[in-house]
Tab-separated table of C-alpha atoms in Angstrom:
chain	number	residue	atom	x	y	z
A	89	UNK	CA	0.813	184.528	86.539
A	90	UNK	CA	1.333	181.472	88.653
A	91	UNK	CA	2.671	178.314	86.978
A	92	UNK	CA	0.454	175.207	87.229
A	93	UNK	CA	3.356	173.366	88.838
A	94	UNK	CA	3.487	175.968	91.612
A	95	UNK	CA	-0.299	176.039	92.006
A	96	UNK	CA	-0.476	172.296	92.593
A	97	UNK	CA	2.204	172.464	95.235
A	98	UNK	CA	0.520	175.382	97.006
A	99	UNK	CA	-2.620	173.309	97.279
A	100	UNK	CA	-0.562	170.557	98.857
A	101	UNK	CA	1.518	172.610	101.261
A	102	UNK	CA	-0.237	176.020	101.371
A	103	UNK	CA	3.172	177.552	101.899
A	104	UNK	CA	5.954	177.269	99.282
A	105	UNK	CA	6.356	176.660	95.564
A	106	UNK	CA	8.918	174.095	94.455
A	107	UNK	CA	10.505	176.731	92.227
A	108	UNK	CA	12.302	179.344	94.225
A	109	UNK	CA	11.333	182.117	91.793
A	110	UNK	CA	7.655	181.210	92.105
A	111	UNK	CA	7.353	182.381	95.716
A	112	UNK	CA	5.086	185.243	94.803
A	113	UNK	CA	2.210	187.214	96.227
A	114	UNK	CA	-0.489	184.523	95.722
A	115	UNK	CA	1.493	182.111	97.906
A	116	UNK	CA	1.861	184.694	100.649
A	117	UNK	CA	-1.836	185.494	100.426
A	118	UNK	CA	-2.680	181.833	100.879
A	119	UNK	CA	-0.446	181.617	103.940
A	120	UNK	CA	-2.007	184.723	105.409
A	121	UNK	CA	-5.520	183.501	104.720
A	122	UNK	CA	-4.714	180.126	106.253
A	123	UNK	CA	-3.348	181.758	109.387
A	124	UNK	CA	-6.394	184.022	109.642
A	125	UNK	CA	-8.744	181.069	109.240
A	126	UNK	CA	-6.924	179.069	111.916
A	127	UNK	CA	-6.903	182.036	114.282
A	128	UNK	CA	-10.593	182.705	113.675
A	129	UNK	CA	-11.478	179.060	114.311
A	130	UNK	CA	-9.421	179.073	117.489
A	131	UNK	CA	-11.066	182.247	118.739
A	132	UNK	CA	-14.491	180.867	117.888
A	133	UNK	CA	-13.784	177.658	119.775
A	134	UNK	CA	-12.518	179.643	122.754
A	135	UNK	CA	-15.590	181.862	122.645
A	136	UNK	CA	-17.838	178.806	122.649
A	137	UNK	CA	-16.017	177.365	125.666
A	138	UNK	CA	-16.133	180.685	127.493
A	139	UNK	CA	-19.824	181.078	126.739
A	140	UNK	CA	-20.481	177.590	128.064
A	141	UNK	CA	-18.516	178.414	131.212
A	142	UNK	CA	-20.320	181.724	131.670
A	143	UNK	CA	-23.699	180.176	130.881
A	144	UNK	CA	-23.860	176.809	132.661
A	145	UNK	CA	-26.770	174.550	131.814
A	146	UNK	CA	-29.995	174.459	133.821
A	147	UNK	CA	-30.402	171.585	136.237
A	148	UNK	CA	-31.650	168.515	134.352
A	149	UNK	CA	-34.975	166.921	135.238
A	150	UNK	CA	-34.127	163.282	135.961
A	151	UNK	CA	-35.879	160.101	137.020
A	152	UNK	CA	-35.215	160.203	140.773
A	153	UNK	CA	-36.603	157.870	143.423
A	154	UNK	CA	-38.380	160.255	145.835
A	155	UNK	CA	-37.552	157.863	148.699
A	156	UNK	CA	-33.800	158.047	148.007
A	157	UNK	CA	-32.911	161.739	148.431
A	158	UNK	CA	-30.212	162.664	150.961
A	159	UNK	CA	-27.803	165.432	151.958
A	160	UNK	CA	-24.425	165.795	153.680
A	161	UNK	CA	-21.907	168.527	154.413
A	162	UNK	CA	-18.754	169.615	156.186
A	163	UNK	CA	-18.618	172.290	158.906
A	164	UNK	CA	-21.096	175.070	157.995
A	165	UNK	CA	-22.349	172.679	155.309
A	166	UNK	CA	-22.811	170.058	158.032
A	167	UNK	CA	-24.674	172.568	160.201
A	168	UNK	CA	-26.922	173.212	157.212
A	169	UNK	CA	-27.369	169.491	156.460
A	170	UNK	CA	-28.404	168.881	160.083
A	171	UNK	CA	-31.032	171.627	159.983
A	172	UNK	CA	-32.219	170.587	156.498
A	173	UNK	CA	-32.686	167.024	157.801
A	174	UNK	CA	-35.021	168.295	160.521
A	175	UNK	CA	-36.905	170.900	158.488
A	176	UNK	CA	-37.426	168.609	155.474
A	177	UNK	CA	-37.590	165.231	157.202
A	178	UNK	CA	-40.464	164.103	154.982
A	179	UNK	CA	-38.327	164.654	151.875
A	180	UNK	CA	-35.037	163.094	153.010
A	181	UNK	CA	-34.187	159.468	153.621
A	182	UNK	CA	-31.026	160.455	155.476
A	183	UNK	CA	-28.124	162.808	155.967
A	184	UNK	CA	-24.422	163.021	156.736
A	185	UNK	CA	-22.892	165.485	159.201
A	186	UNK	CA	-19.119	165.849	158.899
A	187	UNK	CA	-18.576	168.006	162.007
A	188	UNK	CA	-21.792	169.950	162.545
A	189	UNK	CA	-23.975	171.318	165.334
A	190	UNK	CA	-27.575	170.566	166.324
A	191	UNK	CA	-30.574	172.076	164.554
A	192	UNK	CA	-31.358	175.709	165.506
A	193	UNK	CA	-28.831	175.613	168.336
A	194	UNK	CA	-26.803	178.739	167.554
A	195	UNK	CA	-29.475	181.345	168.358
A	196	UNK	CA	-30.501	180.105	171.817
A	197	UNK	CA	-28.785	181.076	175.046
A	198	UNK	CA	-28.494	178.215	177.497
A	199	UNK	CA	-28.032	178.355	181.248
A	200	UNK	CA	-24.694	179.781	182.370
A	201	UNK	CA	-23.556	181.008	178.946
A	202	UNK	CA	-21.895	184.440	178.697
A	203	UNK	CA	-23.241	187.198	176.453
A	204	UNK	CA	-21.556	190.263	174.974
A	205	UNK	CA	-22.624	193.611	173.426
A	206	UNK	CA	-23.180	193.590	169.660
A	207	UNK	CA	-20.139	195.854	169.245
A	208	UNK	CA	-17.801	193.376	170.912
A	209	UNK	CA	-15.224	191.760	168.638
A	210	UNK	CA	-15.734	188.477	170.509
A	211	UNK	CA	-19.123	188.146	168.823
A	212	UNK	CA	-17.912	189.339	165.417
A	213	UNK	CA	-19.150	192.897	165.884
A	214	UNK	CA	-17.276	196.183	165.741
A	215	UNK	CA	-17.571	199.830	166.739
A	216	UNK	CA	-18.249	200.603	163.079
A	217	UNK	CA	-21.267	198.313	163.159
A	218	UNK	CA	-22.719	199.689	166.368
A	219	UNK	CA	-22.223	203.344	165.536
A	220	UNK	CA	-22.415	203.471	161.748
A	221	UNK	CA	-24.056	200.155	160.758
A	222	UNK	CA	-20.952	199.262	158.728
A	223	UNK	CA	-19.892	195.624	158.446
A	224	UNK	CA	-19.015	193.302	159.982
A	225	UNK	CA	-22.208	192.704	161.889
A	226	UNK	CA	-22.395	190.325	164.856
A	227	UNK	CA	-22.081	186.712	163.782
A	228	UNK	CA	-25.228	185.817	165.744
A	229	UNK	CA	-27.431	188.856	165.019
A	230	UNK	CA	-30.388	187.487	166.990
A	231	UNK	CA	-30.307	185.717	170.326
A	232	UNK	CA	-33.214	184.216	172.256
A	233	UNK	CA	-32.639	184.658	175.974
A	234	UNK	CA	-29.942	187.331	175.710
A	235	UNK	CA	-30.194	190.811	177.264
A	236	UNK	CA	-31.165	193.559	174.832
A	237	UNK	CA	-28.395	194.553	172.397
A	238	UNK	CA	-26.299	191.568	173.433
A	239	UNK	CA	-25.620	188.219	171.818
A	240	UNK	CA	-23.431	185.106	172.130
A	241	UNK	CA	-20.151	184.006	170.665
A	242	UNK	CA	-20.414	182.597	167.153
A	243	UNK	CA	-19.613	178.980	167.963
A	244	UNK	CA	-21.049	178.455	171.451
A	245	UNK	CA	-22.734	175.162	170.468
A	246	UNK	CA	-19.388	173.893	169.137
A	247	UNK	CA	-17.099	174.886	171.997
A	248	UNK	CA	-19.548	174.611	174.910
A	249	UNK	CA	-21.436	171.417	174.042
A	250	UNK	CA	-22.102	170.566	177.695
A	251	UNK	CA	-24.197	173.735	178.020
A	252	UNK	CA	-26.566	172.806	175.182
A	253	UNK	CA	-30.056	171.990	176.458
A	254	UNK	CA	-31.206	169.152	174.193
A	255	UNK	CA	-34.688	168.987	175.717
A	256	UNK	CA	-35.216	172.711	175.165
A	257	UNK	CA	-34.294	172.431	171.470
A	258	UNK	CA	-36.560	169.382	171.061
A	259	UNK	CA	-39.448	171.326	172.618
A	260	UNK	CA	-38.822	174.218	170.205
A	261	UNK	CA	-38.799	171.761	167.292
A	262	UNK	CA	-42.138	170.279	168.331
A	263	UNK	CA	-43.672	173.759	168.484
A	264	UNK	CA	-42.334	174.672	165.044
A	265	UNK	CA	-43.592	171.367	163.598
A	266	UNK	CA	-47.059	172.014	165.057
A	267	UNK	CA	-47.011	175.422	163.361
A	268	UNK	CA	-46.024	173.869	160.019
A	269	UNK	CA	-42.668	175.655	159.937
A	270	UNK	CA	-40.810	172.334	159.723
A	271	UNK	CA	-42.006	168.849	158.759
A	272	UNK	CA	-43.691	166.470	161.189
A	273	UNK	CA	-41.025	165.054	163.481
A	274	UNK	CA	-42.441	161.534	163.099
A	275	UNK	CA	-40.663	161.449	159.740
A	276	UNK	CA	-37.336	161.284	161.574
A	277	UNK	CA	-38.087	157.706	162.632
A	278	UNK	CA	-37.088	156.538	159.138
A	279	UNK	CA	-34.035	158.802	158.750
A	280	UNK	CA	-30.569	157.268	158.477
A	281	UNK	CA	-28.027	159.753	159.841
A	282	UNK	CA	-24.220	159.520	159.687
A	283	UNK	CA	-22.160	161.651	162.088
A	284	UNK	CA	-18.408	162.290	161.959
A	285	UNK	CA	-15.900	164.095	164.157
A	286	UNK	CA	-12.125	163.567	163.961
A	287	UNK	CA	-10.299	163.099	167.252
A	288	UNK	CA	-8.097	166.151	166.489
A	289	UNK	CA	-10.915	168.496	165.488
A	290	UNK	CA	-10.240	171.755	167.322
A	291	UNK	CA	-13.250	173.555	165.805
A	292	UNK	CA	-16.047	171.268	166.991
A	293	UNK	CA	-15.200	170.138	170.513
A	294	UNK	CA	-15.878	166.651	171.781
A	295	UNK	CA	-19.593	166.224	172.368
A	296	UNK	CA	-20.725	168.857	169.874
A	297	UNK	CA	-21.387	166.471	166.993
A	298	UNK	CA	-22.759	163.834	169.353
A	299	UNK	CA	-25.362	166.437	170.348
A	300	UNK	CA	-26.723	166.306	166.797
A	301	UNK	CA	-27.609	162.658	167.348
A	302	UNK	CA	-28.939	163.251	170.855
A	303	UNK	CA	-31.285	165.949	169.603
A	304	UNK	CA	-32.553	163.774	166.759
A	305	UNK	CA	-33.324	160.967	169.208
A	306	UNK	CA	-35.106	163.463	171.486
A	307	UNK	CA	-37.182	164.485	168.444
A	308	UNK	CA	-38.152	160.867	167.775
A	309	UNK	CA	-35.405	159.443	165.563
A	310	UNK	CA	-34.357	155.846	166.112
A	311	UNK	CA	-30.999	155.564	167.855
A	312	UNK	CA	-30.233	152.471	165.776
A	313	UNK	CA	-30.437	154.573	162.592
A	314	UNK	CA	-27.678	156.921	163.741
A	315	UNK	CA	-24.033	156.036	163.091
A	316	UNK	CA	-21.239	158.009	164.765
A	317	UNK	CA	-17.532	157.815	163.865
A	318	UNK	CA	-15.430	159.651	166.451
A	319	UNK	CA	-12.274	157.512	166.341
A	320	UNK	CA	-10.451	158.615	163.170
A	321	UNK	CA	-7.379	160.790	164.023
A	322	UNK	CA	-8.278	163.651	161.670
A	323	UNK	CA	-8.662	167.361	162.173
A	324	UNK	CA	-11.699	169.337	160.965
A	325	UNK	CA	-12.164	167.702	157.562
A	326	UNK	CA	-13.652	165.213	155.150
A	327	UNK	CA	-11.634	161.997	155.663
A	328	UNK	CA	-10.815	160.030	152.503
A	329	UNK	CA	-9.018	156.860	151.537
A	330	UNK	CA	-6.201	157.934	149.229
A	331	UNK	CA	-6.486	161.675	148.625
A	332	UNK	CA	-5.579	164.821	150.526
A	333	UNK	CA	-3.149	166.023	153.141
A	334	UNK	CA	-1.895	163.603	155.803
A	335	UNK	CA	-4.513	162.667	158.373
A	336	UNK	CA	-4.597	165.262	161.134
A	337	UNK	CA	-4.197	168.464	159.130
A	338	UNK	CA	-6.264	169.879	156.279
A	339	UNK	CA	-9.757	170.135	154.848
A	340	UNK	CA	-9.580	166.936	152.775
A	341	UNK	CA	-7.371	164.437	154.587
A	342	UNK	CA	-6.042	161.036	153.548
A	343	UNK	CA	-6.947	159.024	156.640
A	344	UNK	CA	-7.187	155.632	154.921
A	345	UNK	CA	-10.897	155.851	155.677
A	346	UNK	CA	-13.551	156.583	153.064
A	347	UNK	CA	-15.813	158.943	154.997
A	348	UNK	CA	-18.041	159.921	152.044
A	349	UNK	CA	-18.435	156.250	151.131
A	350	UNK	CA	-19.268	155.202	154.690
A	351	UNK	CA	-21.770	158.063	154.840
A	352	UNK	CA	-23.553	156.973	151.662
A	353	UNK	CA	-23.423	153.299	152.635
A	354	UNK	CA	-25.137	154.048	155.953
A	355	UNK	CA	-27.756	156.366	154.454
A	356	UNK	CA	-28.724	153.802	151.841
A	357	UNK	CA	-28.925	150.854	154.199
A	358	UNK	CA	-25.581	149.168	153.513
A	359	UNK	CA	-26.726	147.922	150.112
A	360	UNK	CA	-24.354	149.912	147.880
A	361	UNK	CA	-21.911	148.238	145.513
A	362	UNK	CA	-18.191	149.114	145.727
A	363	UNK	CA	-17.169	152.364	143.993
A	364	UNK	CA	-15.861	152.399	140.421
A	365	UNK	CA	-14.085	154.965	138.278
A	366	UNK	CA	-16.146	158.066	137.634
A	367	UNK	CA	-16.932	159.337	134.144
A	368	UNK	CA	-15.375	162.821	133.838
A	369	UNK	CA	-17.848	163.750	131.105
A	370	UNK	CA	-20.711	163.220	133.534
A	371	UNK	CA	-19.610	166.115	135.753
A	372	UNK	CA	-20.878	169.509	134.633
A	373	UNK	CA	-21.624	172.945	135.987
A	374	UNK	CA	-25.243	173.934	136.506
A	375	UNK	CA	-26.877	177.341	136.690
A	376	UNK	CA	-27.728	178.498	140.214
A	377	UNK	CA	-29.091	181.914	139.249
A	378	UNK	CA	-32.734	180.715	139.082
A	379	UNK	CA	-32.444	180.042	142.811
A	380	UNK	CA	-31.014	183.432	143.780
A	381	UNK	CA	-32.938	185.739	146.053
A	382	UNK	CA	-33.759	189.190	144.714
A	383	UNK	CA	-30.819	190.561	146.691
A	384	UNK	CA	-28.398	187.648	146.306
A	385	UNK	CA	-25.288	189.328	147.754
A	386	UNK	CA	-26.653	191.615	150.472
A	387	UNK	CA	-23.974	193.764	152.070
A	388	UNK	CA	-26.284	195.730	154.360
A	389	UNK	CA	-26.374	195.001	158.069
A	390	UNK	CA	-29.208	192.587	158.808
A	391	UNK	CA	-32.440	193.774	160.310
A	392	UNK	CA	-35.993	192.556	160.012
A	393	UNK	CA	-36.720	194.647	156.912
A	394	UNK	CA	-33.610	193.996	154.805
A	395	UNK	CA	-33.937	191.598	151.877
A	396	UNK	CA	-32.560	188.186	152.736
A	397	UNK	CA	-29.729	186.940	150.556
A	398	UNK	CA	-29.057	183.377	149.461
A	399	UNK	CA	-25.442	184.224	148.651
A	400	UNK	CA	-25.408	181.484	146.011
A	401	UNK	CA	-22.583	181.457	143.475
A	402	UNK	CA	-23.593	181.668	139.784
A	403	UNK	CA	-22.902	177.956	139.308
A	404	UNK	CA	-22.468	174.678	141.149
A	405	UNK	CA	-21.551	171.193	139.940
A	406	UNK	CA	-23.700	168.133	139.342
A	407	UNK	CA	-22.565	164.591	138.538
A	408	UNK	CA	-25.097	162.615	136.511
A	409	UNK	CA	-24.111	159.000	135.732
A	410	UNK	CA	-24.898	158.082	132.096
A	411	UNK	CA	-27.633	155.651	133.134
A	412	UNK	CA	-29.307	158.512	135.027
A	413	UNK	CA	-28.787	161.081	132.282
A	414	UNK	CA	-30.764	159.105	129.695
A	415	UNK	CA	-33.543	158.442	132.223
A	416	UNK	CA	-33.304	154.713	131.601
A	417	UNK	CA	-32.755	154.123	135.324
A	418	UNK	CA	-34.502	155.389	138.424
A	419	UNK	CA	-31.687	156.992	140.398
A	420	UNK	CA	-30.947	158.322	143.854
A	421	UNK	CA	-29.981	161.935	144.619
A	422	UNK	CA	-27.373	163.142	147.128
A	423	UNK	CA	-26.332	166.727	147.845
A	424	UNK	CA	-22.833	167.456	149.215
A	425	UNK	CA	-22.299	170.862	150.844
A	426	UNK	CA	-18.958	172.601	151.378
A	427	UNK	CA	-17.911	174.504	154.489
A	428	UNK	CA	-16.498	178.004	154.960
A	429	UNK	CA	-13.486	179.327	152.997
A	430	UNK	CA	-15.185	177.729	150.002
A	431	UNK	CA	-12.935	179.230	147.328
A	432	UNK	CA	-9.858	177.517	148.755
A	433	UNK	CA	-10.966	173.933	148.148
A	434	UNK	CA	-14.361	173.684	146.411
A	435	UNK	CA	-13.004	172.275	143.131
A	436	UNK	CA	-10.803	169.783	144.969
A	437	UNK	CA	-13.767	168.644	147.032
A	438	UNK	CA	-15.939	168.203	143.958
A	439	UNK	CA	-13.311	166.187	142.098
A	440	UNK	CA	-11.649	164.179	144.873
A	441	UNK	CA	-13.996	163.343	147.753
A	442	UNK	CA	-15.118	160.197	145.958
A	443	UNK	CA	-18.871	160.783	145.901
A	444	UNK	CA	-18.915	160.426	142.095
A	445	UNK	CA	-17.261	156.990	142.216
A	446	UNK	CA	-20.001	155.741	144.505
A	447	UNK	CA	-22.609	157.481	142.381
A	448	UNK	CA	-21.339	155.838	139.202
A	449	UNK	CA	-21.578	152.361	140.717
A	450	UNK	CA	-24.922	152.850	142.436
A	451	UNK	CA	-27.041	155.147	140.251
A	452	UNK	CA	-26.634	158.185	142.530
A	453	UNK	CA	-26.758	161.714	141.128
A	454	UNK	CA	-24.418	163.945	143.155
A	455	UNK	CA	-25.078	167.689	143.427
A	456	UNK	CA	-22.598	170.226	144.833
A	457	UNK	CA	-24.408	173.526	145.573
A	458	UNK	CA	-22.095	176.493	146.133
A	459	UNK	CA	-22.188	179.650	148.238
A	460	UNK	CA	-19.943	182.574	147.270
A	461	UNK	CA	-18.363	185.221	149.516
A	462	UNK	CA	-21.039	187.863	150.122
A	463	UNK	CA	-22.925	189.744	152.782
A	464	UNK	CA	-22.252	191.624	155.972
A	465	UNK	CA	-20.778	189.121	158.468
A	466	UNK	CA	-17.365	187.509	158.681
A	467	UNK	CA	-18.919	184.122	157.889
A	468	UNK	CA	-20.919	185.277	154.864
A	469	UNK	CA	-17.838	186.972	153.470
A	470	UNK	CA	-16.048	183.622	153.847
A	471	UNK	CA	-18.717	181.777	151.830
A	472	UNK	CA	-20.341	179.912	154.725
A	473	UNK	CA	-23.801	178.364	154.785
A	474	UNK	CA	-26.069	180.018	157.337
A	475	UNK	CA	-26.590	178.262	160.654
A	476	UNK	CA	-26.664	181.466	162.743
A	477	UNK	CA	-29.769	183.375	161.589
A	478	UNK	CA	-27.622	185.672	159.443
A	479	UNK	CA	-30.264	185.363	156.720
A	480	UNK	CA	-33.216	185.757	159.093
A	481	UNK	CA	-34.831	184.129	162.099
A	482	UNK	CA	-36.360	181.415	159.895
A	483	UNK	CA	-32.902	180.214	158.759
A	484	UNK	CA	-33.501	176.681	160.122
A	485	UNK	CA	-37.105	176.406	158.895
A	486	UNK	CA	-38.535	175.448	155.521
A	487	UNK	CA	-39.047	179.126	154.725
A	488	UNK	CA	-35.424	180.095	155.285
A	489	UNK	CA	-34.018	181.708	152.142
A	490	UNK	CA	-31.119	179.258	151.727
A	491	UNK	CA	-33.249	176.316	152.853
A	492	UNK	CA	-35.901	177.092	150.253
A	493	UNK	CA	-33.275	177.591	147.548
A	494	UNK	CA	-31.762	174.148	148.120
A	495	UNK	CA	-35.241	172.626	148.320
A	496	UNK	CA	-36.065	174.171	144.940
A	497	UNK	CA	-32.890	172.699	143.443
A	498	UNK	CA	-34.086	169.267	144.527
A	499	UNK	CA	-37.460	169.925	142.928
A	500	UNK	CA	-35.760	170.965	139.678
A	501	UNK	CA	-33.868	167.653	139.469
A	502	UNK	CA	-36.303	165.225	141.079
A	503	UNK	CA	-39.673	166.817	140.368
A	504	UNK	CA	-40.798	166.391	143.981
């Protein structure tokens, strides 16, 4: 039997009796039970956290101003933002292009440009592809104006900007708009577009990003609504004021210049209040699986009959300021798109670019859609957005599989 004196002390300490000779089996049982309870609670808590991580929440339906929806991106994300701006010009109030190429440029051969056989490594192909249909496939699987079974180098609009025929692309855009494949180009007259290229960007040569603006003007956009920064001494990056590698090397560079903030300020007419501290609890993962294509990770070589893959990761991030979350305020919506090599910096970009700080101060919901490594080309396997018809010839139209997926995300949040 256990003395009362010992019982009282066990209830206080759950471990030892005051009397040395009273350390008996009941005390040990209590210790063991306590440990098991603590372990069970810990495992349960961990399971709950893991379940939440594995099952991110659906996108919330919020009170969004339909006239205040915008998009921006870096590199392949900038390419995508530029083509989304043109295809969905009625939806967007503006866009930001941190080193991107003009809409639909990659698949057209311009005068004097070289072409190469699909098997050639210079176009991302291989003997395995040509003879056995094994990846990688050519980076530009379809080319208008190329000889049969030939295509162009992956980045011809980036490295040969002087060859790009702006008038030809504008004519193609007008034809696609007339066919209803993209929105009416008259919508571009209202669009506020921010363009950025660092002076040390070796990926997008001088003139390539400027061509984005030239094409928009040729389509009917107002030149006064386009802002170009080409003077910051950065490499191929998002420039920030206070975070990242030294200016001139990296993906997120501390150039003492708030590129994301300048982008948002231009898009929203210069009326934004200064940024404030973000609320960490307002950043959460969201479920991207409802926006997957049937074959989300296609690894077959592309042809006209293969299912087209979005390549979306299972989850992205969304920042919803408290005043937007409770629907007490009509808010804006901005989408920020990553570039290639997504897994190397996505989390850093989400947490440190500064979009949330501007969103917190100005009622802007910030969404960070995410592509995962997938597919049959070098770029898809690096997690790039498609600006090269790797998902189909309609890649830069409203019906493009990635274009439609992002459009549906906007509908889920904004209801438009």
